[in-house]
């Protein structure tokens, strides 16, 4: 699964730590998500999409 | 309190508890080890509540689940293999038989407990409800 988390996070000017705190996970989880090494739960994906103000289908896609 | 500080304190408490526990067991004193174990568990529980950061998230729970399953499988296989070896050697030394029996029952209890907990969580999943 591909994602555009890093691109959108940088666009909004927030750090990995800030995003992790907002969605209630550890910073390491955001690192693994951005590297495509971890597939999030639907709840986490929705929370990230909400925080980055991006539709979920624009943020995540099947590779 | 930060997660880093909590982990350092936890490590210290575990080391001290293990030392006291083993020393008093050698001296055949059972009251102090139980008290120390209870006190350290309570302290760790209290300190965990004081941590402001996220201690564990969904990725940790996923890794924990996989690790637990692998640990159970490995323990069971090792237990079964050692049990057969001890049974085979029990003719030479009869003291091996109770050890083999204990191992066999331990493995059975482990597998049964795992199956019951798995079945319970597959129906209820209370941990997820708690986290939400």
Tab-separated table of C-alpha atoms in Angstrom:
chain	number	residue	atom	x	y	z
A	1	UNK	CA	0.000	0.000	0.000
A	2	UNK	CA	1.336	3.433	-0.981
A	3	UNK	CA	0.654	6.627	0.929
A	4	UNK	CA	1.168	10.340	0.625
A	5	UNK	CA	1.481	11.040	4.355
A	6	UNK	CA	4.968	12.537	4.218
A	7	UNK	CA	4.127	14.853	1.310
A	8	UNK	CA	0.964	16.118	2.979
A	9	UNK	CA	2.583	16.399	6.402
A	10	UNK	CA	5.361	18.577	4.991
A	11	UNK	CA	2.762	20.637	3.107
A	12	UNK	CA	1.021	21.384	6.406
A	13	UNK	CA	4.357	22.041	8.124
A	14	UNK	CA	3.945	19.583	10.958
A	15	UNK	CA	6.548	17.231	12.333
A	16	UNK	CA	6.232	13.455	12.696
A	17	UNK	CA	6.074	13.915	16.472
A	18	UNK	CA	3.217	16.412	16.230
A	19	UNK	CA	1.237	14.183	13.861
A	20	UNK	CA	1.833	11.178	16.116
A	21	UNK	CA	0.572	13.102	19.138
A	22	UNK	CA	-2.526	14.301	17.269
A	23	UNK	CA	-3.541	10.835	16.103
A	24	UNK	CA	-2.525	9.093	19.341
A	25	UNK	CA	0.338	6.870	18.217
A	26	UNK	CA	4.091	6.745	18.793
A	27	UNK	CA	6.440	8.655	16.457
A	28	UNK	CA	7.957	5.353	15.292
A	29	UNK	CA	4.584	4.327	13.874
A	30	UNK	CA	4.479	7.473	11.726
A	31	UNK	CA	8.047	6.745	10.546
A	32	UNK	CA	7.075	3.184	9.520
A	33	UNK	CA	3.879	4.462	7.877
A	34	UNK	CA	5.760	7.019	5.789
A	35	UNK	CA	8.277	4.392	4.726
A	36	UNK	CA	5.413	2.113	3.655
A	37	UNK	CA	6.481	-0.574	6.138
A	38	UNK	CA	3.248	-0.563	8.112
A	39	UNK	CA	-0.385	-0.640	7.031
A	40	UNK	CA	-2.542	1.337	9.471
A	41	UNK	CA	-5.914	0.341	10.846
A	42	UNK	CA	-8.931	2.033	9.290
A	43	UNK	CA	-9.363	4.161	12.418
A	44	UNK	CA	-5.752	5.398	12.299
A	45	UNK	CA	-5.974	6.029	8.542
A	46	UNK	CA	-9.154	8.084	9.043
A	47	UNK	CA	-7.563	10.041	11.894
A	48	UNK	CA	-4.481	10.836	9.792
A	49	UNK	CA	-6.656	11.891	6.850
A	50	UNK	CA	-8.646	14.152	9.192
A	51	UNK	CA	-5.525	15.738	10.692
A	52	UNK	CA	-3.950	16.298	7.253
A	53	UNK	CA	-7.287	17.561	5.859
A	54	UNK	CA	-6.973	15.228	2.893
A	55	UNK	CA	-9.508	12.665	1.601
A	56	UNK	CA	-8.478	9.167	2.614
A	57	UNK	CA	-8.452	7.906	-0.994
A	58	UNK	CA	-5.940	10.631	-1.905
A	59	UNK	CA	-3.764	9.727	1.063
A	60	UNK	CA	-3.702	5.939	0.666
A	61	UNK	CA	-3.699	3.835	-2.477
A	62	UNK	CA	-2.945	0.278	-3.474
A	63	UNK	CA	0.410	-0.075	-5.214
B	1	UNK	CA	6.832	11.954	33.012
B	2	UNK	CA	8.310	11.020	29.646
B	3	UNK	CA	8.339	7.491	28.234
B	4	UNK	CA	12.148	7.420	28.364
B	5	UNK	CA	12.208	8.199	32.107
B	6	UNK	CA	9.485	5.606	32.730
B	7	UNK	CA	11.444	2.912	30.869
B	8	UNK	CA	14.612	3.713	32.868
B	9	UNK	CA	12.730	3.528	36.190
B	10	UNK	CA	11.005	0.306	35.058
B	11	UNK	CA	14.347	-1.312	34.255
B	12	UNK	CA	15.711	-0.311	37.668
B	13	UNK	CA	12.656	-1.648	39.489
B	14	UNK	CA	12.801	-4.953	37.579
B	15	UNK	CA	16.503	-5.435	38.393
B	16	UNK	CA	16.016	-4.633	42.106
B	17	UNK	CA	12.875	-6.795	42.358
B	18	UNK	CA	14.574	-9.769	40.679
B	19	UNK	CA	17.587	-9.462	42.990
B	20	UNK	CA	15.513	-9.239	46.195
B	21	UNK	CA	13.141	-11.982	45.003
B	22	UNK	CA	15.906	-14.479	44.236
B	23	UNK	CA	17.918	-13.700	47.365
B	24	UNK	CA	15.005	-14.176	49.737
B	25	UNK	CA	13.834	-17.323	47.961
B	26	UNK	CA	17.277	-18.821	48.511
B	27	UNK	CA	16.870	-17.980	52.218
B	28	UNK	CA	13.430	-19.686	52.066
B	29	UNK	CA	11.631	-16.497	53.008
B	30	UNK	CA	8.418	-16.241	50.968
B	31	UNK	CA	6.709	-13.270	52.602
B	32	UNK	CA	9.195	-10.554	51.578
B	33	UNK	CA	9.382	-11.644	47.881
B	34	UNK	CA	5.577	-11.526	47.587
B	35	UNK	CA	5.471	-8.104	49.261
B	36	UNK	CA	8.257	-6.789	46.991
B	37	UNK	CA	6.528	-8.185	43.896
B	38	UNK	CA	3.217	-6.571	44.868
B	39	UNK	CA	4.851	-3.250	45.718
B	40	UNK	CA	6.858	-3.101	42.480
B	41	UNK	CA	3.781	-4.013	40.401
B	42	UNK	CA	1.794	-1.267	42.102
B	43	UNK	CA	4.634	1.258	41.615
B	44	UNK	CA	4.937	0.394	37.908
B	45	UNK	CA	1.163	0.636	37.464
B	46	UNK	CA	1.151	4.051	39.194
B	47	UNK	CA	4.110	5.358	37.169
B	48	UNK	CA	2.545	4.188	33.888
B	49	UNK	CA	-0.472	6.341	34.643
B	50	UNK	CA	1.869	9.338	35.025
B	51	UNK	CA	3.344	8.953	31.515
B	52	UNK	CA	1.937	11.675	29.272
B	53	UNK	CA	3.142	10.141	25.978
B	54	UNK	CA	1.589	7.186	24.167
B	55	UNK	CA	3.134	4.078	25.775
B	56	UNK	CA	1.849	1.575	23.192
B	57	UNK	CA	-0.178	1.976	20.021
B	58	UNK	CA	-1.857	-0.335	17.482
B	59	UNK	CA	1.477	-1.282	15.862
B	60	UNK	CA	2.839	-2.400	19.243
B	61	UNK	CA	-0.288	-4.487	19.878
B	62	UNK	CA	0.074	-6.096	16.431
B	63	UNK	CA	3.760	-6.890	16.998
B	64	UNK	CA	2.892	-8.104	20.512
B	65	UNK	CA	0.289	-10.510	19.133
B	66	UNK	CA	2.662	-11.973	16.557
B	67	UNK	CA	5.497	-12.237	19.090
B	68	UNK	CA	3.243	-13.949	21.646
B	69	UNK	CA	2.056	-16.507	19.093
B	70	UNK	CA	5.601	-17.278	17.970
B	71	UNK	CA	6.778	-17.517	21.588
B	72	UNK	CA	3.961	-19.976	22.409
B	73	UNK	CA	4.735	-22.109	19.346
B	74	UNK	CA	8.469	-22.167	20.076
B	75	UNK	CA	7.945	-22.940	23.773
B	76	UNK	CA	5.512	-25.726	22.913
B	77	UNK	CA	7.832	-27.348	20.371
B	78	UNK	CA	10.856	-27.123	22.661
B	79	UNK	CA	8.770	-28.468	25.563
B	80	UNK	CA	7.485	-31.413	23.531
B	81	UNK	CA	10.935	-32.323	22.198
B	82	UNK	CA	12.507	-32.183	25.687
B	83	UNK	CA	9.572	-34.189	27.055
B	84	UNK	CA	10.157	-37.013	24.538
B	85	UNK	CA	13.893	-37.005	25.243
B	86	UNK	CA	13.284	-37.187	29.009
B	87	UNK	CA	10.720	-39.976	28.566
B	88	UNK	CA	13.180	-41.916	26.447
B	89	UNK	CA	15.840	-41.499	29.132
B	90	UNK	CA	13.500	-42.276	32.036
B	91	UNK	CA	14.556	-45.958	31.958
B	92	UNK	CA	18.071	-44.899	32.828
B	93	UNK	CA	16.973	-42.372	35.440
B	94	UNK	CA	13.387	-42.567	36.824
B	95	UNK	CA	13.588	-38.975	38.092
B	96	UNK	CA	13.249	-37.771	34.484
B	97	UNK	CA	9.659	-39.005	34.275
B	98	UNK	CA	8.030	-36.412	36.619
B	99	UNK	CA	9.971	-33.645	34.864
B	100	UNK	CA	8.693	-34.880	31.494
B	101	UNK	CA	5.137	-35.068	32.865
B	102	UNK	CA	5.390	-31.518	34.251
B	103	UNK	CA	6.637	-30.269	30.876
B	104	UNK	CA	3.847	-32.078	29.021
B	105	UNK	CA	1.150	-30.639	31.279
B	106	UNK	CA	2.694	-27.146	31.115
B	107	UNK	CA	2.592	-27.227	27.310
B	108	UNK	CA	-1.017	-28.472	27.367
B	109	UNK	CA	-2.103	-25.752	29.810
B	110	UNK	CA	-0.331	-23.117	27.698
B	111	UNK	CA	-2.099	-24.256	24.504
B	112	UNK	CA	-5.513	-24.551	26.189
B	113	UNK	CA	-5.172	-21.107	27.827
B	114	UNK	CA	-4.146	-19.604	24.484
B	115	UNK	CA	-7.132	-21.199	22.728
B	116	UNK	CA	-9.589	-19.956	25.356
B	117	UNK	CA	-8.211	-16.391	25.336
B	118	UNK	CA	-8.142	-16.376	21.521
B	119	UNK	CA	-11.765	-17.520	21.356
B	120	UNK	CA	-12.783	-14.924	23.956
B	121	UNK	CA	-11.065	-12.034	22.135
B	122	UNK	CA	-12.377	-13.143	18.754
B	123	UNK	CA	-15.900	-12.708	20.138
B	124	UNK	CA	-15.569	-9.725	22.486
B	125	UNK	CA	-12.354	-7.806	21.724
B	126	UNK	CA	-12.664	-5.730	24.905
B	127	UNK	CA	-9.166	-4.251	24.611
B	128	UNK	CA	-10.088	-2.398	21.419
B	129	UNK	CA	-13.232	-1.026	23.011
B	130	UNK	CA	-11.138	0.166	25.952
B	131	UNK	CA	-8.595	1.882	23.684
B	132	UNK	CA	-11.294	3.761	21.709
